[in-house]
PDB file of C-alpha atoms and ligand atoms in Angstrom:
ATOM      1  CA  MET A   1     148.782  62.538 166.776  1.00  0.00           C
ATOM      2  CA  ARG A   2     147.928  65.953 168.192  1.00  0.00           C
ATOM      3  CA  ASN A   3     149.812  67.266 171.229  1.00  0.00           C
ATOM      4  CA  LYS A   4     148.058  68.272 174.443  1.00  0.00           C
ATOM      5  CA  TYR A   5     148.289  71.951 175.394  1.00  0.00           C
ATOM      6  CA  VAL A   6     147.540  73.369 178.829  1.00  0.00           C
ATOM      7  CA  MET A   7     147.625  77.151 178.900  1.00  0.00           C
ATOM      8  CA  ALA A   8     147.378  79.684 181.701  1.00  0.00           C
ATOM      9  CA  ASN A   9     145.826  83.101 181.312  1.00  0.00           C
ATOM     10  CA  PHE A  10     146.935  85.328 184.198  1.00  0.00           C
ATOM     11  CA  LYS A  11     144.843  88.246 182.850  1.00  0.00           C
ATOM     12  CA  MET A  12     145.684  91.504 184.730  1.00  0.00           C
ATOM     13  CA  ASN A  13     147.244  89.747 187.714  1.00  0.00           C
ATOM     14  CA  LYS A  14     150.753  89.461 189.151  1.00  0.00           C
ATOM     15  CA  SER A  15     153.628  91.907 189.275  1.00  0.00           C
ATOM     16  CA  ASP A  16     157.017  91.030 187.831  1.00  0.00           C
ATOM     17  CA  SER A  17     158.324  89.768 191.181  1.00  0.00           C
ATOM     18  CA  GLU A  18     155.156  87.728 191.708  1.00  0.00           C
ATOM     19  CA  VAL A  19     155.630  86.066 188.322  1.00  0.00           C
ATOM     20  CA  GLU A  20     159.217  85.253 189.305  1.00  0.00           C
ATOM     21  CA  GLU A  21     158.006  83.722 192.602  1.00  0.00           C
ATOM     22  CA  TYR A  22     155.344  81.748 190.735  1.00  0.00           C
ATOM     23  CA  LEU A  23     157.897  80.263 188.356  1.00  0.00           C
ATOM     24  CA  LYS A  24     160.167  79.230 191.228  1.00  0.00           C
ATOM     25  CA  THR A  25     157.377  77.013 192.529  1.00  0.00           C
ATOM     26  CA  PHE A  26     155.794  76.004 189.228  1.00  0.00           C
ATOM     27  CA  LEU A  27     158.745  74.942 187.077  1.00  0.00           C
ATOM     28  CA  PRO A  28     159.968  72.087 189.325  1.00  0.00           C
ATOM     29  CA  LEU A  29     156.372  70.800 189.549  1.00  0.00           C
ATOM     30  CA  VAL A  30     156.068  70.349 185.775  1.00  0.00           C
ATOM     31  CA  GLU A  31     159.648  69.424 184.935  1.00  0.00           C
ATOM     32  CA  GLY A  32     159.792  66.651 182.340  1.00  0.00           C
ATOM     33  CA  ASN A  33     156.042  66.834 181.688  1.00  0.00           C
ATOM     34  CA  GLU A  34     155.356  66.062 178.017  1.00  0.00           C
ATOM     35  CA  THR A  35     152.213  68.159 177.834  1.00  0.00           C
ATOM     36  CA  LYS A  36     152.822  71.499 176.121  1.00  0.00           C
ATOM     37  CA  ILE A  37     152.528  74.282 178.692  1.00  0.00           C
ATOM     38  CA  ILE A  38     151.982  77.936 177.814  1.00  0.00           C
ATOM     39  CA  LEU A  39     151.816  80.764 180.371  1.00  0.00           C
ATOM     40  CA  SER A  40     150.036  83.892 179.114  1.00  0.00           C
ATOM     41  CA  ILE A  41     151.265  86.656 181.361  1.00  0.00           C
ATOM     42  CA  PRO A  42     151.187  90.464 181.524  1.00  0.00           C
ATOM     43  CA  PHE A  43     153.512  92.389 179.183  1.00  0.00           C
ATOM     44  CA  THR A  44     155.491  93.683 182.155  1.00  0.00           C
ATOM     45  CA  SER A  45     156.775  90.210 183.057  1.00  0.00           C
ATOM     46  CA  LEU A  46     157.413  88.741 179.622  1.00  0.00           C
ATOM     47  CA  LYS A  47     161.162  89.331 179.724  1.00  0.00           C
ATOM     48  CA  THR A  48     161.568  87.880 183.202  1.00  0.00           C
ATOM     49  CA  ALA A  49     159.447  84.851 182.337  1.00  0.00           C
ATOM     50  CA  ILE A  50     161.313  84.193 179.089  1.00  0.00           C
ATOM     51  CA  GLU A  51     164.636  84.257 180.930  1.00  0.00           C
ATOM     52  CA  LYS A  52     163.431  82.053 183.786  1.00  0.00           C
ATOM     53  CA  THR A  53     161.818  79.454 181.500  1.00  0.00           C
ATOM     54  CA  LYS A  54     164.661  79.267 178.967  1.00  0.00           C
ATOM     55  CA  LYS A  55     165.803  75.797 179.974  1.00  0.00           C
ATOM     56  CA  SER A  56     162.320  74.500 180.729  1.00  0.00           C
ATOM     57  CA  ASN A  57     159.419  72.918 178.853  1.00  0.00           C
ATOM     58  CA  VAL A  58     157.249  76.024 179.404  1.00  0.00           C
ATOM     59  CA  MET A  59     156.388  78.478 176.632  1.00  0.00           C
ATOM     60  CA  ILE A  60     155.460  82.113 177.191  1.00  0.00           C
ATOM     61  CA  ALA A  61     152.557  84.001 175.621  1.00  0.00           C
ATOM     62  CA  ALA A  62     151.341  87.595 175.618  1.00  0.00           C
ATOM     63  CA  GLN A  63     147.653  88.297 176.189  1.00  0.00           C
ATOM     64  CA  ASN A  64     147.231  90.807 173.399  1.00  0.00           C
ATOM     65  CA  MET A  65     149.006  92.710 170.613  1.00  0.00           C
ATOM     66  CA  ASN A  66     148.237  95.401 168.058  1.00  0.00           C
ATOM     67  CA  GLU A  67     147.250  94.407 164.534  1.00  0.00           C
ATOM     68  CA  ASN A  68     149.524  96.955 162.841  1.00  0.00           C
ATOM     69  CA  GLU A  69     153.155  96.372 161.982  1.00  0.00           C
ATOM     70  CA  LYS A  70     154.407  99.535 163.713  1.00  0.00           C
ATOM     71  CA  GLY A  71     153.796 103.281 163.929  1.00  0.00           C
ATOM     72  CA  ALA A  72     151.936 105.973 165.853  1.00  0.00           C
ATOM     73  CA  TYR A  73     149.841 103.753 168.143  1.00  0.00           C
ATOM     74  CA  THR A  74     150.645 105.106 171.585  1.00  0.00           C
ATOM     75  CA  GLY A  75     150.635 102.466 174.261  1.00  0.00           C
ATOM     76  CA  GLU A  76     150.380  99.523 171.893  1.00  0.00           C
ATOM     77  CA  VAL A  77     152.698  96.531 171.451  1.00  0.00           C
ATOM     78  CA  SER A  78     153.441  94.919 168.075  1.00  0.00           C
ATOM     79  CA  ALA A  79     153.793  91.268 167.115  1.00  0.00           C
ATOM     80  CA  ASP A  80     157.412  91.828 166.048  1.00  0.00           C
ATOM     81  CA  MET A  81     158.205  93.331 169.468  1.00  0.00           C
ATOM     82  CA  LEU A  82     156.849  90.176 171.089  1.00  0.00           C
ATOM     83  CA  SER A  83     158.609  87.692 168.839  1.00  0.00           C
ATOM     84  CA  GLY A  84     161.805  89.742 169.038  1.00  0.00           C
ATOM     85  CA  LEU A  85     161.717  89.390 172.806  1.00  0.00           C
ATOM     86  CA  GLY A  86     161.369  85.614 172.519  1.00  0.00           C
ATOM     87  CA  VAL A  87     157.629  85.344 173.173  1.00  0.00           C
ATOM     88  CA  ASP A  88     156.198  82.112 171.692  1.00  0.00           C
ATOM     89  CA  ALA A  89     152.489  82.855 171.477  1.00  0.00           C
ATOM     90  CA  VAL A  90     149.720  85.416 171.867  1.00  0.00           C
ATOM     91  CA  ILE A  91     146.057  85.219 172.885  1.00  0.00           C
ATOM     92  CA  VAL A  92     143.744  86.669 170.244  1.00  0.00           C
ATOM     93  CA  GLY A  93     139.987  87.180 170.379  1.00  0.00           C
ATOM     94  CA  HIS A  94     139.478  86.534 174.082  1.00  0.00           C
ATOM     95  CA  SER A  95     135.852  87.296 174.983  1.00  0.00           C
ATOM     96  CA  GLU A  96     136.973  89.895 177.542  1.00  0.00           C
ATOM     97  CA  ARG A  97     138.657  91.809 174.733  1.00  0.00           C
ATOM     98  CA  ARG A  98     135.721  91.286 172.385  1.00  0.00           C
ATOM     99  CA  SER A  99     133.258  92.658 174.955  1.00  0.00           C
ATOM    100  CA  ASN A 100     135.323  95.200 176.964  1.00  0.00           C
ATOM    101  CA  PHE A 101     137.381  96.578 174.085  1.00  0.00           C
ATOM    102  CA  ASN A 102     134.926  96.087 171.207  1.00  0.00           C
ATOM    103  CA  GLU A 103     137.189  93.726 169.284  1.00  0.00           C
ATOM    104  CA  THR A 104     135.400  92.543 166.157  1.00  0.00           C
ATOM    105  CA  ASP A 105     135.945  89.375 164.109  1.00  0.00           C
ATOM    106  CA  GLU A 106     137.617  91.543 161.489  1.00  0.00           C
ATOM    107  CA  LEU A 107     140.099  92.927 164.020  1.00  0.00           C
ATOM    108  CA  VAL A 108     140.734  89.456 165.435  1.00  0.00           C
ATOM    109  CA  ASN A 109     141.530  88.294 161.891  1.00  0.00           C
ATOM    110  CA  LYS A 110     144.004  91.162 161.370  1.00  0.00           C
ATOM    111  CA  LYS A 111     145.723  90.269 164.639  1.00  0.00           C
ATOM    112  CA  ILE A 112     145.940  86.600 163.693  1.00  0.00           C
ATOM    113  CA  LEU A 113     147.458  87.392 160.298  1.00  0.00           C
ATOM    114  CA  ARG A 114     149.958  89.761 161.915  1.00  0.00           C
ATOM    115  CA  GLY A 115     150.831  87.310 164.683  1.00  0.00           C
ATOM    116  CA  LEU A 116     151.412  84.458 162.231  1.00  0.00           C
ATOM    117  CA  LYS A 117     153.599  86.705 160.083  1.00  0.00           C
ATOM    118  CA  SER A 118     155.788  87.379 163.118  1.00  0.00           C
ATOM    119  CA  GLY A 119     156.090  83.678 163.907  1.00  0.00           C
ATOM    120  CA  LEU A 120     153.802  83.684 166.936  1.00  0.00           C
ATOM    121  CA  ILE A 121     151.448  80.844 167.842  1.00  0.00           C
ATOM    122  CA  CYS A 122     147.974  82.406 167.979  1.00  0.00           C
ATOM    123  CA  ILE A 123     145.691  81.163 170.762  1.00  0.00           C
ATOM    124  CA  PHE A 124     142.446  81.987 168.998  1.00  0.00           C
ATOM    125  CA  CYS A 125     139.474  82.223 171.399  1.00  0.00           C
ATOM    126  CA  VAL A 126     135.916  81.624 170.229  1.00  0.00           C
ATOM    127  CA  GLY A 127     132.659  80.934 172.020  1.00  0.00           C
ATOM    128  CA  GLU A 128     129.008  81.797 172.407  1.00  0.00           C
ATOM    129  CA  THR A 129     127.133  83.759 175.088  1.00  0.00           C
ATOM    130  CA  MET A 130     124.423  82.150 177.243  1.00  0.00           C
ATOM    131  CA  TYR A 131     121.746  83.898 175.190  1.00  0.00           C
ATOM    132  CA  GLU A 132     123.212  82.447 172.005  1.00  0.00           C
ATOM    133  CA  ARG A 133     123.420  78.915 173.453  1.00  0.00           C
ATOM    134  CA  LYS A 134     119.875  79.045 174.791  1.00  0.00           C
ATOM    135  CA  ASN A 135     118.639  80.158 171.385  1.00  0.00           C
ATOM    136  CA  GLN A 136     120.480  77.382 169.498  1.00  0.00           C
ATOM    137  CA  MET A 137     122.827  79.897 167.903  1.00  0.00           C
ATOM    138  CA  THR A 138     126.116  78.321 169.034  1.00  0.00           C
ATOM    139  CA  GLU A 139     127.017  76.800 165.676  1.00  0.00           C
ATOM    140  CA  GLN A 140     126.096  79.948 163.781  1.00  0.00           C
ATOM    141  CA  VAL A 141     128.285  82.062 166.113  1.00  0.00           C
ATOM    142  CA  LEU A 142     131.228  79.672 165.804  1.00  0.00           C
ATOM    143  CA  VAL A 143     130.937  79.564 162.007  1.00  0.00           C
ATOM    144  CA  ARG A 144     131.088  83.360 161.932  1.00  0.00           C
ATOM    145  CA  GLN A 145     133.938  83.711 164.425  1.00  0.00           C
ATOM    146  CA  ILE A 146     136.063  80.996 162.823  1.00  0.00           C
ATOM    147  CA  THR A 147     135.497  81.781 159.141  1.00  0.00           C
ATOM    148  CA  GLU A 148     136.065  85.503 159.777  1.00  0.00           C
ATOM    149  CA  GLY A 149     138.953  84.979 162.206  1.00  0.00           C
ATOM    150  CA  LEU A 150     140.831  82.595 159.926  1.00  0.00           C
ATOM    151  CA  LYS A 151     140.178  84.483 156.684  1.00  0.00           C
ATOM    152  CA  SER A 152     143.317  84.315 154.463  1.00  0.00           C
ATOM    153  CA  VAL A 153     145.057  81.923 156.848  1.00  0.00           C
ATOM    154  CA  TYR A 154     146.701  79.201 154.747  1.00  0.00           C
ATOM    155  CA  ALA A 155     146.406  75.532 155.659  1.00  0.00           C
ATOM    156  CA  ASN A 156     150.120  75.306 156.400  1.00  0.00           C
ATOM    157  CA  GLU A 157     149.776  78.113 158.966  1.00  0.00           C
ATOM    158  CA  LEU A 158     147.209  76.242 161.042  1.00  0.00           C
ATOM    159  CA  LYS A 159     150.025  74.473 162.895  1.00  0.00           C
ATOM    160  CA  ASN A 160     150.519  77.817 164.625  1.00  0.00           C
ATOM    161  CA  ILE A 161     146.857  78.221 165.556  1.00  0.00           C
ATOM    162  CA  ILE A 162     145.394  76.846 168.766  1.00  0.00           C
ATOM    163  CA  ILE A 163     141.627  77.187 168.927  1.00  0.00           C
ATOM    164  CA  ALA A 164     140.382  77.831 172.459  1.00  0.00           C
ATOM    165  CA  TYR A 165     136.661  77.150 172.706  1.00  0.00           C
ATOM    166  CA  GLU A 166     135.561  79.352 175.593  1.00  0.00           C
ATOM    167  CA  PRO A 167     131.816  79.760 176.072  1.00  0.00           C
ATOM    168  CA  VAL A 168     131.424  83.279 177.472  1.00  0.00           C
ATOM    169  CA  TRP A 169     129.008  82.050 180.150  1.00  0.00           C
ATOM    170  CA  ALA A 170     131.599  79.656 181.568  1.00  0.00           C
ATOM    171  CA  ILE A 171     134.431  82.154 181.958  1.00  0.00           C
ATOM    172  CA  GLY A 172     135.050  83.059 185.589  1.00  0.00           C
ATOM    173  CA  THR A 173     131.553  81.919 186.597  1.00  0.00           C
ATOM    174  CA  GLY A 174     132.265  78.544 188.180  1.00  0.00           C
ATOM    175  CA  VAL A 175     129.840  77.000 185.669  1.00  0.00           C
ATOM    176  CA  THR A 176     131.151  74.527 183.106  1.00  0.00           C
ATOM    177  CA  PRO A 177     129.213  73.078 180.181  1.00  0.00           C
ATOM    178  CA  MET A 178     128.124  69.432 180.360  1.00  0.00           C
ATOM    179  CA  ASP A 179     130.640  66.978 178.951  1.00  0.00           C
ATOM    180  CA  VAL A 180     128.531  66.362 175.829  1.00  0.00           C
ATOM    181  CA  GLU A 181     128.280  70.103 175.207  1.00  0.00           C
ATOM    182  CA  ILE A 182     132.067  70.420 175.135  1.00  0.00           C
ATOM    183  CA  VAL A 183     132.640  67.261 173.081  1.00  0.00           C
ATOM    184  CA  GLU A 184     129.888  68.148 170.600  1.00  0.00           C
ATOM    185  CA  THR A 185     131.088  71.726 170.218  1.00  0.00           C
ATOM    186  CA  VAL A 186     134.646  70.573 169.565  1.00  0.00           C
ATOM    187  CA  LYS A 187     133.197  68.383 166.777  1.00  0.00           C
ATOM    188  CA  VAL A 188     131.294  71.373 165.402  1.00  0.00           C
ATOM    189  CA  ILE A 189     134.538  73.381 165.340  1.00  0.00           C
ATOM    190  CA  ARG A 190     136.362  70.566 163.544  1.00  0.00           C
ATOM    191  CA  ASN A 191     133.539  70.376 160.992  1.00  0.00           C
ATOM    192  CA  ILE A 192     133.779  74.119 160.377  1.00  0.00           C
ATOM    193  CA  LEU A 193     137.520  73.700 159.769  1.00  0.00           C
ATOM    194  CA  THR A 194     136.799  70.758 157.447  1.00  0.00           C
ATOM    195  CA  SER A 195     134.493  72.885 155.323  1.00  0.00           C
ATOM    196  CA  MET A 196     137.033  75.736 155.235  1.00  0.00           C
ATOM    197  CA  TYR A 197     140.037  73.505 154.461  1.00  0.00           C
ATOM    198  CA  ASP A 198     139.575  69.711 154.296  1.00  0.00           C
ATOM    199  CA  GLU A 199     139.190  66.791 156.665  1.00  0.00           C
ATOM    200  CA  LYS A 200     142.856  65.852 156.751  1.00  0.00           C
ATOM    201  CA  ILE A 201     143.911  69.417 157.553  1.00  0.00           C
ATOM    202  CA  ALA A 202     141.121  69.927 160.117  1.00  0.00           C
ATOM    203  CA  LYS A 203     142.106  66.717 161.907  1.00  0.00           C
ATOM    204  CA  ASP A 204     145.477  68.175 162.890  1.00  0.00           C
ATOM    205  CA  VAL A 205     144.256  71.473 164.384  1.00  0.00           C
ATOM    206  CA  ILE A 206     144.604  71.823 168.156  1.00  0.00           C
ATOM    207  CA  ILE A 207     141.247  72.551 169.820  1.00  0.00           C
ATOM    208  CA  THR A 208     141.144  73.257 173.556  1.00  0.00           C
ATOM    209  CA  TYR A 209     138.444  74.225 176.043  1.00  0.00           C
ATOM    210  CA  GLY A 210     138.434  77.080 178.584  1.00  0.00           C
ATOM    211  CA  GLY A 211     136.005  78.321 181.253  1.00  0.00           C
ATOM    212  CA  SER A 212     135.987  77.605 185.002  1.00  0.00           C
ATOM    213  CA  ILE A 213     138.413  74.689 184.847  1.00  0.00           C
ATOM    214  CA  ASN A 214     139.831  73.907 188.275  1.00  0.00           C
ATOM    215  CA  GLU A 215     142.021  71.310 189.951  1.00  0.00           C
ATOM    216  CA  VAL A 216     138.985  69.057 190.529  1.00  0.00           C
ATOM    217  CA  ASN A 217     136.947  69.136 187.309  1.00  0.00           C
ATOM    218  CA  CYS A 218     140.131  68.927 185.191  1.00  0.00           C
ATOM    219  CA  LYS A 219     140.288  65.197 185.924  1.00  0.00           C
ATOM    220  CA  GLU A 220     137.101  64.624 183.907  1.00  0.00           C
ATOM    221  CA  ILE A 221     137.670  67.323 181.307  1.00  0.00           C
ATOM    222  CA  GLY A 222     141.200  66.020 180.660  1.00  0.00           C
ATOM    223  CA  LYS A 223     139.722  62.769 179.337  1.00  0.00           C
ATOM    224  CA  PHE A 224     137.173  64.264 176.931  1.00  0.00           C
ATOM    225  CA  GLU A 225     137.264  62.714 173.477  1.00  0.00           C
ATOM    226  CA  GLY A 226     138.780  64.934 170.793  1.00  0.00           C
ATOM    227  CA  LEU A 227     139.831  67.682 173.204  1.00  0.00           C
ATOM    228  CA  ASP A 228     143.473  68.723 172.995  1.00  0.00           C
ATOM    229  CA  GLY A 229     143.862  70.702 176.191  1.00  0.00           C
ATOM    230  CA  ALA A 230     142.694  73.709 178.119  1.00  0.00           C
ATOM    231  CA  LEU A 231     142.986  77.444 178.744  1.00  0.00           C
ATOM    232  CA  ILE A 232     142.729  78.319 182.426  1.00  0.00           C
ATOM    233  CA  GLY A 233     142.208  81.707 184.049  1.00  0.00           C
ATOM    234  CA  GLY A 234     141.533  81.897 187.792  1.00  0.00           C
ATOM    235  CA  ALA A 235     142.872  78.472 188.714  1.00  0.00           C
ATOM    236  CA  SER A 236     146.153  79.101 186.906  1.00  0.00           C
ATOM    237  CA  LEU A 237     147.151  81.825 189.372  1.00  0.00           C
ATOM    238  CA  MET A 238     148.222  79.287 192.013  1.00  0.00           C
ATOM    239  CA  PRO A 239     151.218  77.277 190.790  1.00  0.00           C
ATOM    240  CA  GLU A 240     150.287  74.129 192.707  1.00  0.00           C
ATOM    241  CA  LYS A 241     146.713  74.146 191.361  1.00  0.00           C
ATOM    242  CA  PHE A 242     147.839  74.820 187.825  1.00  0.00           C
ATOM    243  CA  ALA A 243     150.435  72.032 187.950  1.00  0.00           C
ATOM    244  CA  LYS A 244     147.647  69.619 188.975  1.00  0.00           C
ATOM    245  CA  ILE A 245     145.580  70.739 186.001  1.00  0.00           C
ATOM    246  CA  VAL A 246     148.567  70.240 183.678  1.00  0.00           C
ATOM    247  CA  SER A 247     148.939  66.662 184.873  1.00  0.00           C
ATOM    248  CA  ALA A 248     145.264  65.931 184.071  1.00  0.00           C
ATOM    249  CA  PHE A 249     145.927  66.500 180.360  1.00  0.00           C
ATOM    250  CA  LYS A 250     148.365  63.736 179.570  1.00  0.00           C
ATOM    251  CA  PRO A 251     149.608  63.141 176.047  1.00  0.00           C
ATOM    252  CA  LYS A 252     147.957  59.906 174.837  1.00  0.00           C
ATOM    253  CA  ALA A 253     151.153  57.882 174.648  1.00  0.00           C
ATOM    254  CA  CYS A 254     151.843  58.560 178.335  1.00  0.00           C
ATOM    255  CA  ARG A 255     148.453  57.379 179.589  1.00  0.00           C
ATOM    256  CA  LYS A 256     148.372  54.372 181.849  1.00  0.00           C
ATOM    257  CA  LYS A 257     146.287  51.456 180.507  1.00  0.00           C
ATOM    258  CA  LYS A 258     143.489  51.714 183.050  1.00  0.00           C
ATOM    259  CA  ASP A 259     142.774  55.306 181.939  1.00  0.00           C
TER     260      ASP A 259
HETATM  261  P1  PGA B   1     138.518  81.059 183.971  1.00  0.00           P
HETATM  262  O1  PGA B   1     138.996  81.911 182.704  1.00  0.00           O
HETATM  263  O2  PGA B   1     139.325  79.779 183.977  1.00  0.00           O
HETATM  264  O3  PGA B   1     138.829  81.939 185.165  1.00  0.00           O
HETATM  265  O4  PGA B   1     137.073  80.788 183.799  1.00  0.00           O
HETATM  266  C1  PGA B   1     139.276  81.293 181.474  1.00  0.00           C
HETATM  267  C2  PGA B   1     139.720  82.329 180.469  1.00  0.00           C
HETATM  268  O5  PGA B   1     139.246  83.463 180.514  1.00  0.00           O
HETATM  269  O6  PGA B   1     140.548  82.032 179.601  1.00  0.00           O
END
């Protein structure tokens, strides 16, 4: 059975002391929760967050890394630097990096291969624009992003890949896709993985959704068939709100019967 993952993406928000304050409130709220929780925070607070979450059930992710092992790349951070610090995961291929920093599928693939090599879980973001959805290009876009992004990734490495389906038009807009759109797209992603690997392997891959999830709509989204969790931006910045979202994604075994 696949685990549930609820992941925060702070983006370029919160100073080191603000992250520390956040954790003081957040950690007691999620203590003992069996859902996997990952906080993707700015580089400047990684060390603090790793120290403060050491004895907790919360994992820490970076929001980016460089694809090269090391060298003359002023201002960049390598995968080994992150794993050496104790970082668990890294976001790769977020649409804000694809559009604002011209990150291509090829670059995303290099980052994934480098991240996996350094023992990081890669939170691999994919998703179509509104234009692409309206023109029935969603599947075509996902096939390209996933086959390119996971090129040369072995089946046994997929346990360290979390696919975050994030339609670009839903990120930070307050608009979420209809339930069938999310459920159907998750199926499409699993079919793409089946054709790249096989059904048994594809069945075990974690696939989450992200885009305008909040403490209200999470109650519905948390129950969607085949969905293994969520990646949350804006609503993850408030510890109380984010804790509510975490509790909407219960691991199956913990669900009450009437759910
Ligand atoms: P949002 O962002 O929840 O603010 O829409 C999601 C994301 O960018 O991962």
